[in-house]
Short mmCIF file of C-alpha atoms and ligand atoms in Angstrom, two decimals:
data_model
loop_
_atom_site.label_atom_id
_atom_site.label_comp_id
_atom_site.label_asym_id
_atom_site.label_seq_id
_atom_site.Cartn_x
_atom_site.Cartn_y
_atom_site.Cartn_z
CA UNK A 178 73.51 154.98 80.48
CA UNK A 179 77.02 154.08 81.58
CA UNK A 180 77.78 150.69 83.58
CA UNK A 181 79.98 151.98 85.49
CA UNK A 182 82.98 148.91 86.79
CA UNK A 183 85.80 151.09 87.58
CA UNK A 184 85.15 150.90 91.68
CA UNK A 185 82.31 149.58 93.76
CA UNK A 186 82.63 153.15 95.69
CA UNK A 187 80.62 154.51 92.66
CA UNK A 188 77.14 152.79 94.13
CA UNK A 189 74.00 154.92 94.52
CA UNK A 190 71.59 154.01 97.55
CA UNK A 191 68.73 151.67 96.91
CA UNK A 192 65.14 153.31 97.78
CA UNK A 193 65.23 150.99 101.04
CA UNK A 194 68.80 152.29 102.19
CA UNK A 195 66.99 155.49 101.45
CA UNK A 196 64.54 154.97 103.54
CA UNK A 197 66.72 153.48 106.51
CA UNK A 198 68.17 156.67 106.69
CA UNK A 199 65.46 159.34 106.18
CA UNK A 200 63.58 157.50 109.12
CA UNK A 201 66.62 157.62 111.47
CA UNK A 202 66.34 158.80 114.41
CA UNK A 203 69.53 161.25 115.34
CA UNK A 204 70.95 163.18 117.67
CA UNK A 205 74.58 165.16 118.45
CA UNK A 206 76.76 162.77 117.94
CA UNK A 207 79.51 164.38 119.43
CA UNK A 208 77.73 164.65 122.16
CA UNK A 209 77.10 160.92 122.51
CA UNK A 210 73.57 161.29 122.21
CA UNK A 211 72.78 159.70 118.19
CA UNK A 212 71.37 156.33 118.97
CA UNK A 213 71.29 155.03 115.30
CA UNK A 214 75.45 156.26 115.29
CA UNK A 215 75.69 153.64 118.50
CA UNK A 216 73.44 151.46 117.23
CA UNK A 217 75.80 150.65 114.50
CA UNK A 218 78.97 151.11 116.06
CA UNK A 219 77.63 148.25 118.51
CA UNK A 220 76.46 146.13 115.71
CA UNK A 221 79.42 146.15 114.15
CA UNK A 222 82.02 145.88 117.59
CA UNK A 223 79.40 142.38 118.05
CA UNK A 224 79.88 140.59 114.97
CA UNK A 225 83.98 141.17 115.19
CA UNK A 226 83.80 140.85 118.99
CA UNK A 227 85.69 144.05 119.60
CA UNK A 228 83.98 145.50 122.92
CA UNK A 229 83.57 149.23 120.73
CA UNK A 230 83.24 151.01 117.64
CA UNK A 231 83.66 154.30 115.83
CA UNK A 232 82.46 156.07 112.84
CA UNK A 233 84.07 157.93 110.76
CA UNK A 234 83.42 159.01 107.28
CA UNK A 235 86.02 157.32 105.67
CA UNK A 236 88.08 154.11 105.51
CA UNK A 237 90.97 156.68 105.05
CA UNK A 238 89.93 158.28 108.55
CA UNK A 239 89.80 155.35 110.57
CA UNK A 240 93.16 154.04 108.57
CA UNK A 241 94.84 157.16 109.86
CA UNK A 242 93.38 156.84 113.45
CA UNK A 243 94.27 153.54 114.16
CA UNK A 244 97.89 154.04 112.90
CA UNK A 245 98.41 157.17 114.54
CA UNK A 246 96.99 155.36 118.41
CA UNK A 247 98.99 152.35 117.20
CA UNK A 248 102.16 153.97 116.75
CA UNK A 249 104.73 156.76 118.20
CA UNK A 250 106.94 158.82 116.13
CA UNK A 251 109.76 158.10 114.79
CA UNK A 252 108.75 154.39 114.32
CA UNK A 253 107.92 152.29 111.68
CA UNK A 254 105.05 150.40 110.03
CA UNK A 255 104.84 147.34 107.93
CA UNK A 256 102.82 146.55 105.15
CA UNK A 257 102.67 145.77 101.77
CA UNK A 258 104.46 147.12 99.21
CA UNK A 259 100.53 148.32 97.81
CA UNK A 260 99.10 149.01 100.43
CA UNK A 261 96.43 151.65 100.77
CA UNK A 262 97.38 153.03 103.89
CA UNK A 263 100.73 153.70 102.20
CA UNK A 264 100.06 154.25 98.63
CA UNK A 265 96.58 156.11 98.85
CA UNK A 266 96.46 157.96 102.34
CA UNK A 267 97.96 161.37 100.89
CA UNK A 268 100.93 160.11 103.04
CA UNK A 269 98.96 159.82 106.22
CA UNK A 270 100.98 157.96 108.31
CA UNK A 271 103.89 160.44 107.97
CA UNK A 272 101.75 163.63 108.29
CA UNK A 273 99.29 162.38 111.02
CA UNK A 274 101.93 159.82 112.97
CA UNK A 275 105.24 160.60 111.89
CA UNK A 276 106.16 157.13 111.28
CA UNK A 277 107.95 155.63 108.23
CA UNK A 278 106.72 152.56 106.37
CA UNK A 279 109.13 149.66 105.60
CA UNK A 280 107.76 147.99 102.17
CA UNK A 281 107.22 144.21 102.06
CA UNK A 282 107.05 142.53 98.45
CA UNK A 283 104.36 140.56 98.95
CA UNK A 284 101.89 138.04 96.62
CA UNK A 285 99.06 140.38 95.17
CA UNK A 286 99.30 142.28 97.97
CA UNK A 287 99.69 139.36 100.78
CA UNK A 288 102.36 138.82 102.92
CA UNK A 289 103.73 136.08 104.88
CA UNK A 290 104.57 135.65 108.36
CA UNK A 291 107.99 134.68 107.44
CA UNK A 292 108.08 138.16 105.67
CA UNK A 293 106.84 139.66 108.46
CA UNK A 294 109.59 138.15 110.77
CA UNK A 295 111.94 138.97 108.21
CA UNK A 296 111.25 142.59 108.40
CA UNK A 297 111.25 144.04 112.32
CA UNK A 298 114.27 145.87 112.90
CA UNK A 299 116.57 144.89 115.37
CA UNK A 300 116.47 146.73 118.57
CA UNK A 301 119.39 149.14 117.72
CA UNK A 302 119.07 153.23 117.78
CA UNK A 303 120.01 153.24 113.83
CA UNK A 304 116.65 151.39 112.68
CA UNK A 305 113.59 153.28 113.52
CA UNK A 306 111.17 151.10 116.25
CA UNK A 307 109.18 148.52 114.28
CA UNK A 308 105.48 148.92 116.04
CA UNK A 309 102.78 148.14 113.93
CA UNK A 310 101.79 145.71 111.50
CA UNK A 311 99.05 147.01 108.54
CA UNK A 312 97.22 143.96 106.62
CA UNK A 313 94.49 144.89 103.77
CA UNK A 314 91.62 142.57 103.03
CA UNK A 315 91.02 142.02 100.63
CA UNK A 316 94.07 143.33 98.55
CA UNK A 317 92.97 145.78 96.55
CA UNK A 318 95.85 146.31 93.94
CA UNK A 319 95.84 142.64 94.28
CA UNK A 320 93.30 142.67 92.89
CA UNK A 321 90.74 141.43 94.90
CA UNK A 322 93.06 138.72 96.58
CA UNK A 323 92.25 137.83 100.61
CA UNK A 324 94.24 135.70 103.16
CA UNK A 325 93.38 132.99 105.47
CA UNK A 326 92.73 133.15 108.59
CA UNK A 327 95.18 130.78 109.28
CA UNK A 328 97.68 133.22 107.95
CA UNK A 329 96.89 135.99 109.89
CA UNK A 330 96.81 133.95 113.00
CA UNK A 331 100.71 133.12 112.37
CA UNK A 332 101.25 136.76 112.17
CA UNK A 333 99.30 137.73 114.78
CA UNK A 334 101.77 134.98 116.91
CA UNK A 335 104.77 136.96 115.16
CA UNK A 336 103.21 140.83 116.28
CA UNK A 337 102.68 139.29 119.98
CA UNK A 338 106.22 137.78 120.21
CA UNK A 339 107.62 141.10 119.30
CA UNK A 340 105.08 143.49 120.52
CA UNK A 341 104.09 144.71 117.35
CA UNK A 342 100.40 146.19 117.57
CA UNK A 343 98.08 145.08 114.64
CA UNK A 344 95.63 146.78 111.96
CA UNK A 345 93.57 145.15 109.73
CA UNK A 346 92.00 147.68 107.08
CA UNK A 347 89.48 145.86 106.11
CA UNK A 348 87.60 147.97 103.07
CA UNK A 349 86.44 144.57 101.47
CA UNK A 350 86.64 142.26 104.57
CA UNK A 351 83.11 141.04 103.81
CA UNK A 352 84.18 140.24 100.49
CA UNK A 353 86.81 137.95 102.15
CA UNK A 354 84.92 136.64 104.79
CA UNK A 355 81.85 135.88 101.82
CA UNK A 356 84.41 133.61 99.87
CA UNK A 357 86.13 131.94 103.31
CA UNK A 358 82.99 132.02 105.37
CA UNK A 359 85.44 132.44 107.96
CA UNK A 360 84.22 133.99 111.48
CA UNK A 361 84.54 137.73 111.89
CA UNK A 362 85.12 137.25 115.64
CA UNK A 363 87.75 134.99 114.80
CA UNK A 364 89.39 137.48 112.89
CA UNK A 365 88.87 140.40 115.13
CA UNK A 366 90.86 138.55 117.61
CA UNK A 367 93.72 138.69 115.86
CA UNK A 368 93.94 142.35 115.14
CA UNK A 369 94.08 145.54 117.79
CA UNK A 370 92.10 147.28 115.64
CA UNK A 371 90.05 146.57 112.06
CA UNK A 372 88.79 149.24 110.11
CA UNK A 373 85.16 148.01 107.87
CA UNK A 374 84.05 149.61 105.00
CA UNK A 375 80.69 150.24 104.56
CA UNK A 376 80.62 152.57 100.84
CA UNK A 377 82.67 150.00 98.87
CA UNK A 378 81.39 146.52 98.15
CA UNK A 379 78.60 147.16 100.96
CA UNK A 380 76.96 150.22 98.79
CA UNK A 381 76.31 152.81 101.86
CA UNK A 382 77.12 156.35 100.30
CA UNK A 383 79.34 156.94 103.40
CA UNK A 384 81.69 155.78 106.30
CA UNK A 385 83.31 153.49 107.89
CA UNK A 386 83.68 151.56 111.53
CA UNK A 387 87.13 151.40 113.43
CA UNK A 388 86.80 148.69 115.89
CA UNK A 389 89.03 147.75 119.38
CA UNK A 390 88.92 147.81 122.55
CA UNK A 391 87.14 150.42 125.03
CA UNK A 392 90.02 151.82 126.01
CA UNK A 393 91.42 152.65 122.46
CA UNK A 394 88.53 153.52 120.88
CA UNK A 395 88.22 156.17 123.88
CA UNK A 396 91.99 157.76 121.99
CA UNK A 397 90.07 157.06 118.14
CA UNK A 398 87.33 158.95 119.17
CA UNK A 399 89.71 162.22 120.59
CA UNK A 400 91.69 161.85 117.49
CA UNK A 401 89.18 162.05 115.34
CA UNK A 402 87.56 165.05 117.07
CA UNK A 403 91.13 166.55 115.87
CA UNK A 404 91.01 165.33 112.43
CA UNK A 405 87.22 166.78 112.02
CA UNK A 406 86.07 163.60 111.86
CA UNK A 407 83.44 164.34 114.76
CA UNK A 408 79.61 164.31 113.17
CA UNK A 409 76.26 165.62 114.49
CA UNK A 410 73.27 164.57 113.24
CA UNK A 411 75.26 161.21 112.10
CA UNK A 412 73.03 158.51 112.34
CA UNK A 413 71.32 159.50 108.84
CA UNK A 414 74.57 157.89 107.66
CA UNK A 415 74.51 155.02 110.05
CA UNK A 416 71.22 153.99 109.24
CA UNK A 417 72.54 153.66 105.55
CA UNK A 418 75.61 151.64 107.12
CA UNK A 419 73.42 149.43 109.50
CA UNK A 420 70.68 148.45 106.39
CA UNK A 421 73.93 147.75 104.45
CA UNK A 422 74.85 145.05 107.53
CA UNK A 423 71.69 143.64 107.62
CA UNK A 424 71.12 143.47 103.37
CA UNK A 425 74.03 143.77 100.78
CA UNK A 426 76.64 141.45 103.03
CA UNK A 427 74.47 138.21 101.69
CA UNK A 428 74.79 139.79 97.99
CA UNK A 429 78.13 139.80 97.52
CA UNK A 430 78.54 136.74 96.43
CA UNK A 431 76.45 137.51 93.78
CA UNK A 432 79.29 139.91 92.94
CA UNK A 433 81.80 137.50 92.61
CA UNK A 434 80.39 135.31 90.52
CA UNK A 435 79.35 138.17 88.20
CA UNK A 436 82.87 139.14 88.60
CA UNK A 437 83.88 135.87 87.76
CA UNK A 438 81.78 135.58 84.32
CA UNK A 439 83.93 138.47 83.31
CA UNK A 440 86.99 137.51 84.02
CA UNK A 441 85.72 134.15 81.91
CA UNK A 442 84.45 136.90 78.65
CA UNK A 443 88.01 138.30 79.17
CA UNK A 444 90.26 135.30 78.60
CA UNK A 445 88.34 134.45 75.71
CA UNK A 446 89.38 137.15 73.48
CA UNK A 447 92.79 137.74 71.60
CA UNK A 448 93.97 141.09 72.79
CA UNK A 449 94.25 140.32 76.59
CA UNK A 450 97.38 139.12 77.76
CA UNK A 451 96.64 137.87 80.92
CA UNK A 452 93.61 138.23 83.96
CA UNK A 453 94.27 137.86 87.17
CA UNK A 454 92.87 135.21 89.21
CA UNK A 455 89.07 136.43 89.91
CA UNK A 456 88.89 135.64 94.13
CA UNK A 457 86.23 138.52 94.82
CA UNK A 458 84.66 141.53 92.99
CA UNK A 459 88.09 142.97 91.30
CA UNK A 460 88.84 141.58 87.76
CA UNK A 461 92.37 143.26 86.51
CA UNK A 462 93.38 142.42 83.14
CA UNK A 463 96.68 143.21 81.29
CA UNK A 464 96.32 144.19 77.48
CA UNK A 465 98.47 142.82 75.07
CA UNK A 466 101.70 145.01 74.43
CA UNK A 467 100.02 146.47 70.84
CA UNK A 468 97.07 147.72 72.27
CA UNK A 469 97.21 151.44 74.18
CA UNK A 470 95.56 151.45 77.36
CA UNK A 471 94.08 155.10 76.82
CA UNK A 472 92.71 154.36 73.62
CA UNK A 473 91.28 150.97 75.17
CA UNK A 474 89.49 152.70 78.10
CA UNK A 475 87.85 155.42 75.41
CA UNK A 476 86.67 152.94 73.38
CA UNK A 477 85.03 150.71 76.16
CA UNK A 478 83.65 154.10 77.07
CA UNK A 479 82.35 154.89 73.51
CA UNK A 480 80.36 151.49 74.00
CA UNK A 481 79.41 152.52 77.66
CA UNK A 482 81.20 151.15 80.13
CA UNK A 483 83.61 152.55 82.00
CA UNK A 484 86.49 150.63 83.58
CA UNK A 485 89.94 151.86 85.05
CA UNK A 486 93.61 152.29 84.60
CA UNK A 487 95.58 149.80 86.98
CA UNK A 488 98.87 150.09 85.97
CA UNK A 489 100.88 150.67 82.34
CA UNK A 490 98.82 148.21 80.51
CA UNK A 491 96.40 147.10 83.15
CA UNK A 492 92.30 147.51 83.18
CA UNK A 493 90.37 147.01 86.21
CA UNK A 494 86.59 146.62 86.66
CA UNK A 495 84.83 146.02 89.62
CA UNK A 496 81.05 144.09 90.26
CA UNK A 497 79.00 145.84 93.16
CA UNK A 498 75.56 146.61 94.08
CA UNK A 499 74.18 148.63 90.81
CA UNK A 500 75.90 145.89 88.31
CA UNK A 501 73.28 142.97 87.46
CA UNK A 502 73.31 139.99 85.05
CA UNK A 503 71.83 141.06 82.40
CA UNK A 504 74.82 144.15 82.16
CA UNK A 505 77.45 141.95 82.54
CA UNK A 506 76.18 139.74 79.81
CA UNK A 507 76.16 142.88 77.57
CA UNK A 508 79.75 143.58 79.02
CA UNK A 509 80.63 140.34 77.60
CA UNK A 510 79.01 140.50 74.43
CA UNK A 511 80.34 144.30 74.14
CA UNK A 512 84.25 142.66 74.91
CA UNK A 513 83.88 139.64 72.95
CA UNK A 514 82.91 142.26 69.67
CA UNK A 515 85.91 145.02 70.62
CA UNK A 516 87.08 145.66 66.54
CA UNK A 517 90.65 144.31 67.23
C1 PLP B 39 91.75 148.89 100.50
C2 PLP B 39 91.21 150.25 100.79
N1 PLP B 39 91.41 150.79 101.99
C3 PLP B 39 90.95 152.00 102.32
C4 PLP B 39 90.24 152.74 101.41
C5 PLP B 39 89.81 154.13 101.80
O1 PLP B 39 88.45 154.32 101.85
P1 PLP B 39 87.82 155.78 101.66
O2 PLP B 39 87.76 156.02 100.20
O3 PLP B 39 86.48 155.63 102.31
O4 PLP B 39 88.68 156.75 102.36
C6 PLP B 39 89.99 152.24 100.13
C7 PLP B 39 89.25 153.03 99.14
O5 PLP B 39 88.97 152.64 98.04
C8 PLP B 39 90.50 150.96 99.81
O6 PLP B 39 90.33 150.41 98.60
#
C-alpha cells in the first residue's frame, strides 16, 4: 500500500465522517429546504462572524464566485505572483469576470502591505481599475507558509483607503489559524469574503464554504446557480463538512508536527539541497543539481510513497488525515536509506 504525501486532497472519509453523512437528513437544496446544507453554512458564517454562507463543491467555485461579485470587467486583481486563483483556476478570473491580474512578487507566496500599496493603479483610463485584493492562507506554493493577522489587518487598512474589496481563499486557513491560534472572527473581519476548505487538510471528500455578508452571499448564491454549482440532496456532503468542523480541525496539529519530523529526515541526508521552512503540513524540498527529479519521484514510488513535482528540482509531500506516525517514521527510514 502506497502512503500517499503528494496533497492532503487525496484523504478517504473515516467510518464516522461516513456515518455523519449517510444519517443526514436532506432536502432540495436549491430550493432552500436541506437543513444539514444550512446547518453548515451557519456553522461556518459563526465561527468567522460573517452573517452567511454558501456551499459549493469546490474551493475553485467559491474562488471564482467571490472574484467575479467582487469585481467588474475590465478591472484588475491583485495577488501573488502563485496564487491559486491565478495559477490554478483554468484562468477563471478572465473567463468568469473578465478581469486581469497584476502579479506581486511576494515571500513564499506572502505579500506586504507596502506591496500592496505599491501596486493599485492610479486612477487614469490607461491602467485597468484596481478592485480587489486576493490573499491565500496558507500559501500553498509557499509551501505551507501563513501570515499574521497583524499583516492582513494593515492591508485590510490599505483595501479600505482605496476601496479595494477583499478575498481571502482560505483552502488551509485552519492550518494557519492551528499554528497562530489566532481568532477566525478576527480574521473574517478583515476580508469581504473568505472561501474555507473543507477536502484539503480538513479530509471531507467534498466542498467548500464562501462566507460574507447577507447581501453578497444573496449574488454567490445566483452565480453559482449559473456556474452549476446549485446541489440537491446536498447535505450528504455537508454532514461530511460539518463532522470535519467539529473533529479533524483539533488534528492538524498533529499534521504539522508529522510534517515537521520530515522535513527534520530530509535535511539529514546528502542529496537534498535545501527544505523549506516546515510552518504547516507542506514540506518542499529541492534536490541537489545531480539528481533527476523524475527518476527521484519513481524511485520513492518503487519504495511506496508517492510525493510530487513542485518545480524543476523541487519535491513536495504533504501530512493529512490518512498519514500517521508510524508511516512517517518508515518515510524517514525509507529517505534516510535512498541508494545515493
Ligand atoms: C490554495 C488553494 N486554493 C484553492 C484550491 C482549490 O480547491 P478545489 O480543488 O476544491 O477546487 C486549492 C486546491 O488544492 C488550493 O490549494
Amino acid at each position: 500500500m502506497y502512503i500517499d504525501l503528494r496533497s492532503d486532497t487525496v484523504t478517504q472519509p473515516t467510518q464516522g465522517m461516513l456515518n455523519a453523512m449517510l444519517n443526514a437528513k436532506v432536502g432540495d437544496d436549491v430550493f432552500g429546504e436541506d437543513e444539514t446544507v444550512v446547518t453548515l453554512e451557519q456553522k461556518c458564517a459563526n465561527l468567522f462572524g460573517k452573517e452567511a454562507g454558501l456551499f459549493c463543491p469546490s474551493g475553485t467555485m467559491s474562488n471564482q464566485i467571490a472574484i467575479k461579485i467582487l469585481s467588474h470587467s475590465p478591472g484588475e486583481m491583485i495577488c501573488e505572483r502563485f496564487a491559486h486563483v491565478y495559477n490554478y483556476e483554468g484562468g477563471g478570473a478572465s473567463f468568469n469576470s473578465g478581469i486581469s491580474a497584476k502579479l506581486i512578487k511576494g515571500n513564499r507566496g506572502r505579500i506586504s502591505a507596502q506591496q500592496l500599496l505599491e501596486n493599485i493603479n492610479p486612477d487614469d483610463v490607461h491602467f485597468p481599475k484596481t478592485q480587489l485584493l486576493c490573499i491565500e492562507n496558507t500559501c500553498n506554493k509557499g509551501g505551507g507558509s501563513y501570515y499574521h493577522l497583524e499583516e492582513i489587518k494593515e492591508m485590510a487598512r490599505v483595501c479600505h483607503e482605496y476601496g479595494l474589496h477583499m478575498h481571502l481563499d482560505g483552502a488551509r486557513i485552519f492550518n494557519a489559524l492551528t499554528e497562530t491560534e489566532e481568532s477566525p472572527s478576527e480574521w473574517g473581519n478583515c476580508f469581504d469574503t473568505l472561501s474555507v476548505c473543507l477536502s484539503k487538510g480538513l479530509g471531507a471528500p467534498v466542498g467548500s464554504v464562501l462566507l460574507s455578508n447577507k447581501e453578497f452571499i444573496k449574488k454567490a448564491r445566483r452565480i453559482r446557480k449559473v456556474l452549476g454549482g446549485g446541489m440537491r440532496q446536498a447535505g450528504h456532503l455537508a454532514a461530511a463538512g460539518i463532522y470535519a468542523l467539529e473533529n479533524n480541525v483539533i488534528r492538524l496539529k498533529e499534521d504539522h508536527r508529522l510534517a515537521k519530523q520530515l522535513g527534520n529526515a530530509l535535511e539529514q541526508t546528502k542529496w537534498v539541497e535545501k527544505v523549506w521552512p516546515v510552518e504547516t503540513n507542506i514540506v518542499v524540498y529541492s534536490l541537489k543539481k545531480e539528481i533527476h527529479l523524475q527518476k527521484h519521484l519513481q524511485l520513492l514510488a518503487s519504495k511506496n510513497i508517492k510525493a510530487i513535482a513542485f518545480g524543476p528540482q523541487e519535491v513536495r509531500m504533504v501530512t493529512h488525515l490518512n498519514v500517521n506516525e508510524e508511516m512517517i517514521r518508515n518515510v524517514c527510514k525509507i529517505i534516510s536509506d535512498l541508494p545515493y
